[in-house]
Amino acid sequence: MKISPEIEAAAAWLRAQADQVKSCSAVDVPPAETAFAALRLRACADGLLAGLHMPEPAEAAHD
């Protein structure tokens, strides 16, 4: 599967946001919560790169 430049850019942005969230110590948020938020952002980026945003072939056939 070829990944579009838009998907690559979105994944890169999500990863950058994850890095920023994880390094942000100025907010009054427990470290476990910021770590979880960073983890979720990275998971979203990985999902995009893996093609999880695409419909399953069976679902696409019903459209």
CSV table of C-alpha atoms in Angstrom, one decimal:
chain,number,residue,atom,x,y,z
A,1,MET,CA,0.0,0.0,0.0
A,2,LYS,CA,1.4,3.4,-1.0
A,3,ILE,CA,0.9,6.0,1.6
A,4,SER,CA,-0.2,9.4,0.4
A,5,PRO,CA,1.8,12.5,1.2
A,6,GLU,CA,-1.2,13.9,3.1
A,7,ILE,CA,-1.3,10.8,5.4
A,8,GLU,CA,2.5,11.0,6.0
A,9,ALA,CA,2.1,14.7,6.9
A,10,ALA,CA,-0.8,14.0,9.3
A,11,ALA,CA,1.2,11.2,10.9
A,12,ALA,CA,4.3,13.4,11.3
A,13,TRP,CA,2.1,16.2,12.8
A,14,LEU,CA,0.6,13.7,15.3
A,15,ARG,CA,4.0,12.5,16.3
A,16,ALA,CA,5.2,16.1,16.7
A,17,GLN,CA,2.2,16.8,18.9
A,18,ALA,CA,3.0,13.7,21.0
A,19,ASP,CA,6.6,14.9,21.5
A,20,GLN,CA,5.3,18.3,22.5
A,21,VAL,CA,2.7,16.9,24.9
A,22,LYS,CA,5.2,14.6,26.6
A,23,SER,CA,7.8,17.4,27.1
A,24,CYS,CA,5.3,19.9,28.4
A,25,SER,CA,5.9,20.2,32.1
A,26,ALA,CA,4.4,23.7,32.5
A,27,VAL,CA,0.9,22.4,32.8
A,28,ASP,CA,-0.7,21.1,35.9
A,29,VAL,CA,-1.3,17.6,34.5
A,30,PRO,CA,0.0,14.4,36.1
A,31,PRO,CA,2.8,12.8,34.2
A,32,ALA,CA,0.8,9.6,33.7
A,33,GLU,CA,-1.9,11.6,31.9
A,34,THR,CA,0.6,13.4,29.6
A,35,ALA,CA,2.3,10.1,28.8
A,36,PHE,CA,-1.1,8.5,28.0
A,37,ALA,CA,-2.0,11.4,25.7
A,38,ALA,CA,1.4,11.1,23.9
A,39,LEU,CA,0.9,7.4,23.5
A,40,ARG,CA,-2.6,7.9,22.0
A,41,LEU,CA,-1.3,10.5,19.5
A,42,ARG,CA,1.5,8.1,18.4
A,43,ALA,CA,-1.1,5.2,18.1
A,44,CYS,CA,-3.2,7.4,15.9
A,45,ALA,CA,-0.2,8.2,13.7
A,46,ASP,CA,0.7,4.5,13.5
A,47,GLY,CA,-2.9,3.6,12.6
A,48,LEU,CA,-2.9,6.1,9.8
A,49,LEU,CA,0.4,4.8,8.4
A,50,ALA,CA,-0.9,1.2,8.7
A,51,GLY,CA,-4.0,2.1,6.7
A,52,LEU,CA,-6.5,1.7,9.5
A,53,HIS,CA,-8.4,4.8,8.2
A,54,MET,CA,-9.3,2.9,5.0
A,55,PRO,CA,-12.6,1.0,4.9
A,56,GLU,CA,-12.5,-2.8,4.8
A,57,PRO,CA,-13.1,-4.2,1.3
A,58,ALA,CA,-16.5,-5.7,2.4
A,59,GLU,CA,-17.6,-2.3,3.8
A,60,ALA,CA,-16.5,-0.5,0.7
A,61,ALA,CA,-18.5,-2.8,-1.5
A,62,HIS,CA,-21.7,-1.7,0.3
A,63,ASP,CA,-21.4,1.9,-0.8
